[in-house]
Structure formats: structure tokens, C-alpha cells
């Protein structure tokens, strides 16, 4: 195991109390320390059929040290039951430890900018409202600015950040530490484990990933950017049976 290093913190994010953290176990589950609330969250659509908001559902009791499935095969989801030892799923971490902004594209508008690192797309599709976030941020007017900011804030993976060009700071909402199991009935699948509120995620190597306000961790076992979600749950039609 490599020597532990301090994690960087993404601009606009604030680390939570260090008593709450997530460790990615080698070829195993996520070990959650502390007692962040854990709920089902269902993506609800608007009248145009686009992802628009989250509906909070069932809560799962956290004991202070809980193992959450990341292979997609546990029969006791969201908790691990050891199925990863027989599931023949490659759980090797492949994600970069670089800040997300290092690989992000920047799109500038009249008053706002958008940074986007597509590698972290969790395929929740909030960004498709209106004229789509990449266009809305470039359009003049308060209505477009507010819609672009709203869509970015709904992005579960934090791949999208809206910035105030005057201050060069991200417009980001402070979030309480929490975990959410995403259900996406719009495409009939279950999605990632969403980590909000600056919870530190530590690799099995002992090195910490960048601390971010919003992160999406793979729980279907199919992501090519582990431990982070890359939207593969949509293509494999992952269903956790919890909804």
C-alpha cells in the first residue's frame, strides 16, 4: 500500500467532518465510515419528459461502518454480501487522481462559464433541459443563466460546474454530507451511488481522490472509470431491485 496523501479540494467544495469517509476496498465494496444518511432518490421528469428533480424515498440505516456493494451482484443491496468474490467482475480502479478540472472543457457565455469533464458523466440527463446546458450558458438573459445553473446543480456526478466570470468562482450550493442510491425510471434503470457534501473518497491504494461537493460512484460494476460512474448502468440495464 502506498503512503497516504492529502486530497485536493475542488473549487466551490468544502470538506466535510473527517469522521465521515468512503474507502474503496481492493476488489471489494465501498467501506463507509461515519453515519451519513443513505436514501433512495428517484429522478423525476417534467412535462417535457426531461430529468428535472429528485424524489427522496426509503432510508437505509447506517451503523457507523457499512460495506456497500459496488459489483452489482449482492442479494442484499445496497449492502455487500460477499458476491464480488464469485461475480467475476473486474473492480480495478482506473480513475485519475488529477483534479476534475484538469480534463474539463470550458464554454464561455456572456456572464457565466461552464466547465465539463465528460469522462465523469453519470447519464442523469438533467443537462438536456431547455436548449441544453452547453447552449443555455452561452445565451443572453437571466432566464438562461438560471436554467444553466439549475441543471449544473442537479448533475449528480459534479461533471458540470457553472462559474461567475466576474469573480472566477464556481456557483455551487453548499450540501450536507449524504449518500443517495439513484433510481432512473425514465430509462428503466438504477444508477450510481451519489456522494454529496465534500465526503472524502479514498482509493484502495490509500490515496484520496479529489474532494468534491458532488460525486457519483459506480455500483453496477461496469464503469470504465472506477470507482466513478461513467453511465454504463444505462447500457447494461442495471436494476438494483430496490425501487
PDB file of C-alpha atoms in Angstrom:
ATOM      1  CA  UNK A   1       0.000   0.000   0.000  1.00  0.00           C
ATOM      2  CA  UNK A   2       1.311   3.430  -0.924  1.00  0.00           C
ATOM      3  CA  UNK A   3       1.796   6.220   1.569  1.00  0.00           C
ATOM      4  CA  UNK A   4      -1.379   8.192   2.202  1.00  0.00           C
ATOM      5  CA  UNK A   5      -1.519  11.675   0.732  1.00  0.00           C
ATOM      6  CA  UNK A   6      -3.771  14.630   1.389  1.00  0.00           C
ATOM      7  CA  UNK A   7      -6.614  15.014  -1.089  1.00  0.00           C
ATOM      8  CA  UNK A   8      -7.077  18.156  -3.101  1.00  0.00           C
ATOM      9  CA  UNK A   9     -10.360  20.041  -2.824  1.00  0.00           C
ATOM     10  CA  UNK A  10     -12.256  21.157  -5.908  1.00  0.00           C
ATOM     11  CA  UNK A  11     -13.019  24.903  -6.063  1.00  0.00           C
ATOM     12  CA  UNK A  12     -16.507  25.530  -4.670  1.00  0.00           C
ATOM     13  CA  UNK A  13     -16.387  22.440  -2.447  1.00  0.00           C
ATOM     14  CA  UNK A  14     -15.870  22.192   1.308  1.00  0.00           C
ATOM     15  CA  UNK A  15     -14.570  19.017   3.009  1.00  0.00           C
ATOM     16  CA  UNK A  16     -16.999  17.525   5.500  1.00  0.00           C
ATOM     17  CA  UNK A  17     -16.192  16.350   9.004  1.00  0.00           C
ATOM     18  CA  UNK A  18     -13.340  13.797   8.596  1.00  0.00           C
ATOM     19  CA  UNK A  19     -15.263  11.278  10.702  1.00  0.00           C
ATOM     20  CA  UNK A  20     -17.277  10.603   7.515  1.00  0.00           C
ATOM     21  CA  UNK A  21     -15.376   8.999   4.635  1.00  0.00           C
ATOM     22  CA  UNK A  22     -15.537   6.273   1.992  1.00  0.00           C
ATOM     23  CA  UNK A  23     -12.767   3.772   1.303  1.00  0.00           C
ATOM     24  CA  UNK A  24     -12.730   1.712  -1.882  1.00  0.00           C
ATOM     25  CA  UNK A  25     -11.686  -1.798  -0.840  1.00  0.00           C
ATOM     26  CA  UNK A  26      -9.497  -3.659  -3.309  1.00  0.00           C
ATOM     27  CA  UNK A  27     -11.723  -5.921  -5.434  1.00  0.00           C
ATOM     28  CA  UNK A  28     -14.446  -5.335  -2.842  1.00  0.00           C
ATOM     29  CA  UNK A  29     -17.137  -2.946  -1.635  1.00  0.00           C
ATOM     30  CA  UNK A  30     -17.191   0.677  -0.520  1.00  0.00           C
ATOM     31  CA  UNK A  31     -16.490   0.943   3.199  1.00  0.00           C
ATOM     32  CA  UNK A  32     -18.459   3.897   4.566  1.00  0.00           C
ATOM     33  CA  UNK A  33     -17.266   5.288   7.889  1.00  0.00           C
ATOM     34  CA  UNK A  34     -19.474   7.554   9.970  1.00  0.00           C
ATOM     35  CA  UNK A  35     -23.224   7.787   9.580  1.00  0.00           C
ATOM     36  CA  UNK A  36     -24.104   9.880   6.538  1.00  0.00           C
ATOM     37  CA  UNK A  37     -27.806   9.472   5.657  1.00  0.00           C
ATOM     38  CA  UNK A  38     -28.422   6.954   2.871  1.00  0.00           C
ATOM     39  CA  UNK A  39     -31.625   7.209   0.815  1.00  0.00           C
ATOM     40  CA  UNK A  40     -33.126   6.091  -2.437  1.00  0.00           C
ATOM     41  CA  UNK A  41     -33.530   9.051  -4.786  1.00  0.00           C
ATOM     42  CA  UNK A  42     -35.716   8.785  -7.862  1.00  0.00           C
ATOM     43  CA  UNK A  43     -35.160  11.060 -10.855  1.00  0.00           C
ATOM     44  CA  UNK A  44     -38.485  12.674 -11.735  1.00  0.00           C
ATOM     45  CA  UNK A  45     -39.284  14.119 -15.148  1.00  0.00           C
ATOM     46  CA  UNK A  46     -41.028  17.362 -16.075  1.00  0.00           C
ATOM     47  CA  UNK A  47     -43.865  17.852 -18.569  1.00  0.00           C
ATOM     48  CA  UNK A  48     -41.349  17.779 -21.419  1.00  0.00           C
ATOM     49  CA  UNK A  49     -40.141  14.340 -20.350  1.00  0.00           C
ATOM     50  CA  UNK A  50     -36.726  15.581 -19.206  1.00  0.00           C
ATOM     51  CA  UNK A  51     -34.986  14.751 -15.920  1.00  0.00           C
ATOM     52  CA  UNK A  52     -35.856  17.626 -13.596  1.00  0.00           C
ATOM     53  CA  UNK A  53     -35.769  16.833  -9.868  1.00  0.00           C
ATOM     54  CA  UNK A  54     -35.149  14.154  -7.247  1.00  0.00           C
ATOM     55  CA  UNK A  55     -37.765  12.473  -5.076  1.00  0.00           C
ATOM     56  CA  UNK A  56     -36.365  11.132  -1.835  1.00  0.00           C
ATOM     57  CA  UNK A  57     -37.507   7.675  -0.800  1.00  0.00           C
ATOM     58  CA  UNK A  58     -36.596   4.869   1.529  1.00  0.00           C
ATOM     59  CA  UNK A  59     -33.837   5.415   4.082  1.00  0.00           C
ATOM     60  CA  UNK A  60     -31.287   2.732   4.988  1.00  0.00           C
ATOM     61  CA  UNK A  61     -29.843   2.576   8.484  1.00  0.00           C
ATOM     62  CA  UNK A  62     -26.110   3.234   8.707  1.00  0.00           C
ATOM     63  CA  UNK A  63     -24.166   1.662  11.545  1.00  0.00           C
ATOM     64  CA  UNK A  64     -21.011   3.775  11.567  1.00  0.00           C
ATOM     65  CA  UNK A  65     -19.100   1.325   9.373  1.00  0.00           C
ATOM     66  CA  UNK A  66     -21.072  -0.108   6.452  1.00  0.00           C
ATOM     67  CA  UNK A  67     -19.967  -2.007   3.326  1.00  0.00           C
ATOM     68  CA  UNK A  68     -21.893  -1.007   0.193  1.00  0.00           C
ATOM     69  CA  UNK A  69     -21.976  -3.188  -2.926  1.00  0.00           C
ATOM     70  CA  UNK A  70     -20.029  -1.971  -5.957  1.00  0.00           C
ATOM     71  CA  UNK A  71     -20.058  -5.137  -8.083  1.00  0.00           C
ATOM     72  CA  UNK A  72     -23.810  -5.014  -8.735  1.00  0.00           C
ATOM     73  CA  UNK A  73     -24.405  -8.637  -7.667  1.00  0.00           C
ATOM     74  CA  UNK A  74     -25.200  -8.501  -3.954  1.00  0.00           C
ATOM     75  CA  UNK A  75     -28.537 -10.019  -2.967  1.00  0.00           C
ATOM     76  CA  UNK A  76     -28.634  -7.644  -0.019  1.00  0.00           C
ATOM     77  CA  UNK A  77     -28.308  -4.327  -1.876  1.00  0.00           C
ATOM     78  CA  UNK A  78     -27.287  -1.690  -1.167  1.00  0.00           C
ATOM     79  CA  UNK A  79     -25.067  -3.617   1.268  1.00  0.00           C
ATOM     80  CA  UNK A  80     -22.331  -6.055   0.306  1.00  0.00           C
ATOM     81  CA  UNK A  81     -22.953  -9.777   0.878  1.00  0.00           C
ATOM     82  CA  UNK A  82     -19.626 -11.033  -0.488  1.00  0.00           C
ATOM     83  CA  UNK A  83     -20.934 -11.708  -4.001  1.00  0.00           C
ATOM     84  CA  UNK A  84     -17.939  -9.863  -5.519  1.00  0.00           C
ATOM     85  CA  UNK A  85     -15.772 -12.888  -4.672  1.00  0.00           C
ATOM     86  CA  UNK A  86     -17.740 -15.038  -7.162  1.00  0.00           C
ATOM     87  CA  UNK A  87     -19.165 -12.486  -9.591  1.00  0.00           C
ATOM     88  CA  UNK A  88     -16.188 -12.377 -11.997  1.00  0.00           C
ATOM     89  CA  UNK A  89     -16.406  -8.572 -12.177  1.00  0.00           C
ATOM     90  CA  UNK A  90     -13.203  -6.563 -12.569  1.00  0.00           C
ATOM     91  CA  UNK A  91     -13.338  -3.927  -9.826  1.00  0.00           C
ATOM     92  CA  UNK A  92      -9.894  -2.470 -10.520  1.00  0.00           C
ATOM     93  CA  UNK A  93      -9.796   1.293 -10.024  1.00  0.00           C
ATOM     94  CA  UNK A  94      -8.931   3.117 -13.255  1.00  0.00           C
ATOM     95  CA  UNK A  95      -9.826   6.751 -12.472  1.00  0.00           C
ATOM     96  CA  UNK A  96      -7.245   9.520 -12.434  1.00  0.00           C
ATOM     97  CA  UNK A  97      -6.259  11.274  -9.220  1.00  0.00           C
ATOM     98  CA  UNK A  98      -5.979  14.548 -11.130  1.00  0.00           C
ATOM     99  CA  UNK A  99      -8.466  17.322 -10.362  1.00  0.00           C
ATOM    100  CA  UNK A 100     -11.583  17.022 -12.482  1.00  0.00           C
ATOM    101  CA  UNK A 101     -10.918  20.471 -13.955  1.00  0.00           C
ATOM    102  CA  UNK A 102      -7.620  19.225 -15.427  1.00  0.00           C
ATOM    103  CA  UNK A 103      -9.573  17.321 -18.063  1.00  0.00           C
ATOM    104  CA  UNK A 104     -12.509  19.700 -18.426  1.00  0.00           C
ATOM    105  CA  UNK A 105     -13.646  21.711 -21.430  1.00  0.00           C
ATOM    106  CA  UNK A 106     -14.589  25.361 -20.783  1.00  0.00           C
ATOM    107  CA  UNK A 107     -17.507  27.060 -22.523  1.00  0.00           C
ATOM    108  CA  UNK A 108     -17.887  30.808 -22.028  1.00  0.00           C
ATOM    109  CA  UNK A 109     -21.088  32.829 -22.185  1.00  0.00           C
ATOM    110  CA  UNK A 110     -21.940  36.498 -21.597  1.00  0.00           C
ATOM    111  CA  UNK A 111     -21.760  36.292 -17.782  1.00  0.00           C
ATOM    112  CA  UNK A 112     -21.233  32.635 -16.931  1.00  0.00           C
ATOM    113  CA  UNK A 113     -18.784  29.923 -17.902  1.00  0.00           C
ATOM    114  CA  UNK A 114     -19.284  26.166 -17.882  1.00  0.00           C
ATOM    115  CA  UNK A 115     -16.633  23.542 -17.233  1.00  0.00           C
ATOM    116  CA  UNK A 116     -17.420  19.994 -18.295  1.00  0.00           C
ATOM    117  CA  UNK A 117     -15.435  16.781 -17.867  1.00  0.00           C
ATOM    118  CA  UNK A 118     -17.431  14.271 -19.905  1.00  0.00           C
ATOM    119  CA  UNK A 119     -15.462  11.303 -18.545  1.00  0.00           C
ATOM    120  CA  UNK A 120     -17.491  11.612 -15.329  1.00  0.00           C
ATOM    121  CA  UNK A 121     -20.934  11.649 -16.976  1.00  0.00           C
ATOM    122  CA  UNK A 122     -23.444   9.650 -14.908  1.00  0.00           C
ATOM    123  CA  UNK A 123     -26.091   9.885 -17.657  1.00  0.00           C
ATOM    124  CA  UNK A 124     -28.756  11.525 -15.486  1.00  0.00           C
ATOM    125  CA  UNK A 125     -29.692  13.882 -18.381  1.00  0.00           C
ATOM    126  CA  UNK A 126     -30.643  16.980 -16.352  1.00  0.00           C
ATOM    127  CA  UNK A 127     -28.392  18.851 -18.790  1.00  0.00           C
ATOM    128  CA  UNK A 128     -30.841  18.284 -21.676  1.00  0.00           C
ATOM    129  CA  UNK A 129     -33.467  20.790 -20.469  1.00  0.00           C
ATOM    130  CA  UNK A 130     -34.225  23.942 -22.446  1.00  0.00           C
ATOM    131  CA  UNK A 131     -31.687  24.303 -25.237  1.00  0.00           C
ATOM    132  CA  UNK A 132     -29.287  22.033 -23.295  1.00  0.00           C
ATOM    133  CA  UNK A 133     -26.812  23.385 -20.775  1.00  0.00           C
ATOM    134  CA  UNK A 134     -23.957  23.901 -23.257  1.00  0.00           C
ATOM    135  CA  UNK A 135     -26.150  26.304 -25.231  1.00  0.00           C
ATOM    136  CA  UNK A 136     -28.064  27.842 -22.313  1.00  0.00           C
ATOM    137  CA  UNK A 137     -24.849  29.069 -20.672  1.00  0.00           C
ATOM    138  CA  UNK A 138     -23.962  30.960 -23.852  1.00  0.00           C
ATOM    139  CA  UNK A 139     -27.345  32.667 -24.189  1.00  0.00           C
ATOM    140  CA  UNK A 140     -28.064  36.186 -23.004  1.00  0.00           C
ATOM    141  CA  UNK A 141     -30.589  36.747 -20.204  1.00  0.00           C
ATOM    142  CA  UNK A 142     -31.336  35.847 -16.602  1.00  0.00           C
ATOM    143  CA  UNK A 143     -33.704  33.021 -17.541  1.00  0.00           C
ATOM    144  CA  UNK A 144     -30.967  31.186 -19.428  1.00  0.00           C
ATOM    145  CA  UNK A 145     -28.407  31.817 -16.679  1.00  0.00           C
ATOM    146  CA  UNK A 146     -30.744  30.446 -14.010  1.00  0.00           C
ATOM    147  CA  UNK A 147     -31.620  27.356 -16.055  1.00  0.00           C
ATOM    148  CA  UNK A 148     -27.955  26.589 -16.801  1.00  0.00           C
ATOM    149  CA  UNK A 149     -27.086  26.948 -13.104  1.00  0.00           C
ATOM    150  CA  UNK A 150     -30.032  24.778 -12.032  1.00  0.00           C
ATOM    151  CA  UNK A 151     -29.078  21.998 -14.443  1.00  0.00           C
ATOM    152  CA  UNK A 152     -25.475  22.020 -13.256  1.00  0.00           C
ATOM    153  CA  UNK A 153     -26.586  21.739  -9.633  1.00  0.00           C
ATOM    154  CA  UNK A 154     -28.704  18.665 -10.434  1.00  0.00           C
ATOM    155  CA  UNK A 155     -25.782  16.873 -12.093  1.00  0.00           C
ATOM    156  CA  UNK A 156     -25.129  14.008  -9.640  1.00  0.00           C
ATOM    157  CA  UNK A 157     -21.518  13.493 -10.696  1.00  0.00           C
ATOM    158  CA  UNK A 158     -20.435  17.128 -10.486  1.00  0.00           C
ATOM    159  CA  UNK A 159     -19.069  16.856 -14.021  1.00  0.00           C
ATOM    160  CA  UNK A 160     -20.706  20.243 -14.759  1.00  0.00           C
ATOM    161  CA  UNK A 161     -19.705  23.411 -12.901  1.00  0.00           C
ATOM    162  CA  UNK A 162     -21.084  26.881 -13.655  1.00  0.00           C
ATOM    163  CA  UNK A 163     -18.730  29.784 -12.921  1.00  0.00           C
ATOM    164  CA  UNK A 164     -19.271  33.501 -12.354  1.00  0.00           C
ATOM    165  CA  UNK A 165     -16.957  35.209 -14.826  1.00  0.00           C
ATOM    166  CA  UNK A 166     -16.719  38.355 -12.665  1.00  0.00           C
ATOM    167  CA  UNK A 167     -15.352  36.502  -9.624  1.00  0.00           C
ATOM    168  CA  UNK A 168     -13.906  33.446 -11.415  1.00  0.00           C
ATOM    169  CA  UNK A 169     -15.522  31.312  -8.721  1.00  0.00           C
ATOM    170  CA  UNK A 170     -17.933  28.400  -9.229  1.00  0.00           C
ATOM    171  CA  UNK A 171     -21.569  28.971  -8.345  1.00  0.00           C
ATOM    172  CA  UNK A 172     -22.035  25.938  -6.117  1.00  0.00           C
ATOM    173  CA  UNK A 173     -24.597  25.187  -3.405  1.00  0.00           C
ATOM    174  CA  UNK A 174     -23.272  24.010  -0.022  1.00  0.00           C
ATOM    175  CA  UNK A 175     -24.546  20.476   0.578  1.00  0.00           C
ATOM    176  CA  UNK A 176     -24.820  18.405   3.736  1.00  0.00           C
ATOM    177  CA  UNK A 177     -22.944  15.067   3.674  1.00  0.00           C
ATOM    178  CA  UNK A 178     -25.268  12.388   2.293  1.00  0.00           C
ATOM    179  CA  UNK A 179     -25.414   9.270   0.124  1.00  0.00           C
ATOM    180  CA  UNK A 180     -28.102   8.543  -2.467  1.00  0.00           C
ATOM    181  CA  UNK A 181     -28.965   5.433  -4.459  1.00  0.00           C
ATOM    182  CA  UNK A 182     -30.244   6.739  -7.777  1.00  0.00           C
ATOM    183  CA  UNK A 183     -33.275   5.230  -9.484  1.00  0.00           C
ATOM    184  CA  UNK A 184     -33.956   6.364 -13.053  1.00  0.00           C
ATOM    185  CA  UNK A 185     -37.410   5.191 -14.206  1.00  0.00           C
ATOM    186  CA  UNK A 186     -37.171   7.410 -17.289  1.00  0.00           C
ATOM    187  CA  UNK A 187     -34.901   4.806 -18.876  1.00  0.00           C
ATOM    188  CA  UNK A 188     -35.837   1.934 -16.565  1.00  0.00           C
ATOM    189  CA  UNK A 189     -32.526   1.531 -14.727  1.00  0.00           C
ATOM    190  CA  UNK A 190     -30.835   2.034 -11.377  1.00  0.00           C
ATOM    191  CA  UNK A 191     -27.964   4.490 -11.281  1.00  0.00           C
ATOM    192  CA  UNK A 192     -24.895   5.318  -9.206  1.00  0.00           C
ATOM    193  CA  UNK A 193     -24.199   5.940  -5.556  1.00  0.00           C
ATOM    194  CA  UNK A 194     -24.233   9.737  -5.300  1.00  0.00           C
ATOM    195  CA  UNK A 195     -21.926  11.239  -2.685  1.00  0.00           C
ATOM    196  CA  UNK A 196     -22.705  14.802  -1.666  1.00  0.00           C
ATOM    197  CA  UNK A 197     -21.251  17.325   0.737  1.00  0.00           C
ATOM    198  CA  UNK A 198     -17.469  17.021   0.466  1.00  0.00           C
ATOM    199  CA  UNK A 199     -17.086  13.402   1.627  1.00  0.00           C
ATOM    200  CA  UNK A 200     -13.567  12.103   1.066  1.00  0.00           C
ATOM    201  CA  UNK A 201     -13.250   9.018  -1.161  1.00  0.00           C
ATOM    202  CA  UNK A 202     -10.054   7.036  -0.591  1.00  0.00           C
ATOM    203  CA  UNK A 203      -8.602   4.578  -3.075  1.00  0.00           C
ATOM    204  CA  UNK A 204      -7.639   1.046  -2.103  1.00  0.00           C
ATOM    205  CA  UNK A 205      -4.048   2.271  -2.549  1.00  0.00           C
ATOM    206  CA  UNK A 206      -4.524   4.654   0.376  1.00  0.00           C
ATOM    207  CA  UNK A 207      -4.521   7.755  -1.807  1.00  0.00           C
ATOM    208  CA  UNK A 208      -7.503  10.093  -1.711  1.00  0.00           C
ATOM    209  CA  UNK A 209      -9.371  11.302  -4.752  1.00  0.00           C
ATOM    210  CA  UNK A 210     -10.201  14.986  -5.092  1.00  0.00           C
ATOM    211  CA  UNK A 211     -12.812  16.072  -2.534  1.00  0.00           C
ATOM    212  CA  UNK A 212     -15.885  17.356  -4.357  1.00  0.00           C
ATOM    213  CA  UNK A 213     -19.325  18.634  -3.477  1.00  0.00           C
ATOM    214  CA  UNK A 214     -20.959  16.104  -5.811  1.00  0.00           C
ATOM    215  CA  UNK A 215     -19.618  12.726  -6.917  1.00  0.00           C
ATOM    216  CA  UNK A 216     -21.158   9.617  -8.467  1.00  0.00           C
ATOM    217  CA  UNK A 217     -19.653   6.208  -7.674  1.00  0.00           C
ATOM    218  CA  UNK A 218     -20.264   3.116  -9.797  1.00  0.00           C
ATOM    219  CA  UNK A 219     -22.374   0.393  -8.202  1.00  0.00           C
ATOM    220  CA  UNK A 220     -23.117  -1.769 -11.272  1.00  0.00           C
ATOM    221  CA  UNK A 221     -19.502  -2.902 -11.741  1.00  0.00           C
ATOM    222  CA  UNK A 222     -19.358  -1.909 -15.417  1.00  0.00           C
ATOM    223  CA  UNK A 223     -17.792   1.565 -15.371  1.00  0.00           C
ATOM    224  CA  UNK A 224     -14.533   2.085 -17.241  1.00  0.00           C
ATOM    225  CA  UNK A 225     -13.669   4.931 -14.826  1.00  0.00           C
ATOM    226  CA  UNK A 226     -13.910   3.127 -11.479  1.00  0.00           C
ATOM    227  CA  UNK A 227     -14.657   3.966  -8.766  1.00  0.00           C
ATOM    228  CA  UNK A 228     -16.628   6.696 -10.542  1.00  0.00           C
ATOM    229  CA  UNK A 229     -19.745   6.191 -12.643  1.00  0.00           C
ATOM    230  CA  UNK A 230     -19.439   6.641 -16.409  1.00  0.00           C
ATOM    231  CA  UNK A 231     -23.082   5.933 -17.279  1.00  0.00           C
ATOM    232  CA  UNK A 232     -22.542   2.234 -18.042  1.00  0.00           C
ATOM    233  CA  UNK A 233     -25.526   1.292 -15.851  1.00  0.00           C
ATOM    234  CA  UNK A 234     -27.742   2.610 -18.666  1.00  0.00           C
ATOM    235  CA  UNK A 235     -26.213   0.392 -21.349  1.00  0.00           C
ATOM    236  CA  UNK A 236     -26.251  -2.788 -19.227  1.00  0.00           C
ATOM    237  CA  UNK A 237     -29.761  -2.019 -17.859  1.00  0.00           C
ATOM    238  CA  UNK A 238     -28.658  -2.308 -14.232  1.00  0.00           C
ATOM    239  CA  UNK A 239     -31.523  -2.830 -11.810  1.00  0.00           C
ATOM    240  CA  UNK A 240     -30.911  -3.000  -8.071  1.00  0.00           C
ATOM    241  CA  UNK A 241     -34.414  -4.257  -7.226  1.00  0.00           C
ATOM    242  CA  UNK A 242     -34.868  -1.586  -4.547  1.00  0.00           C
ATOM    243  CA  UNK A 243     -37.354   0.753  -6.225  1.00  0.00           C
TER     244      UNK A 243
END
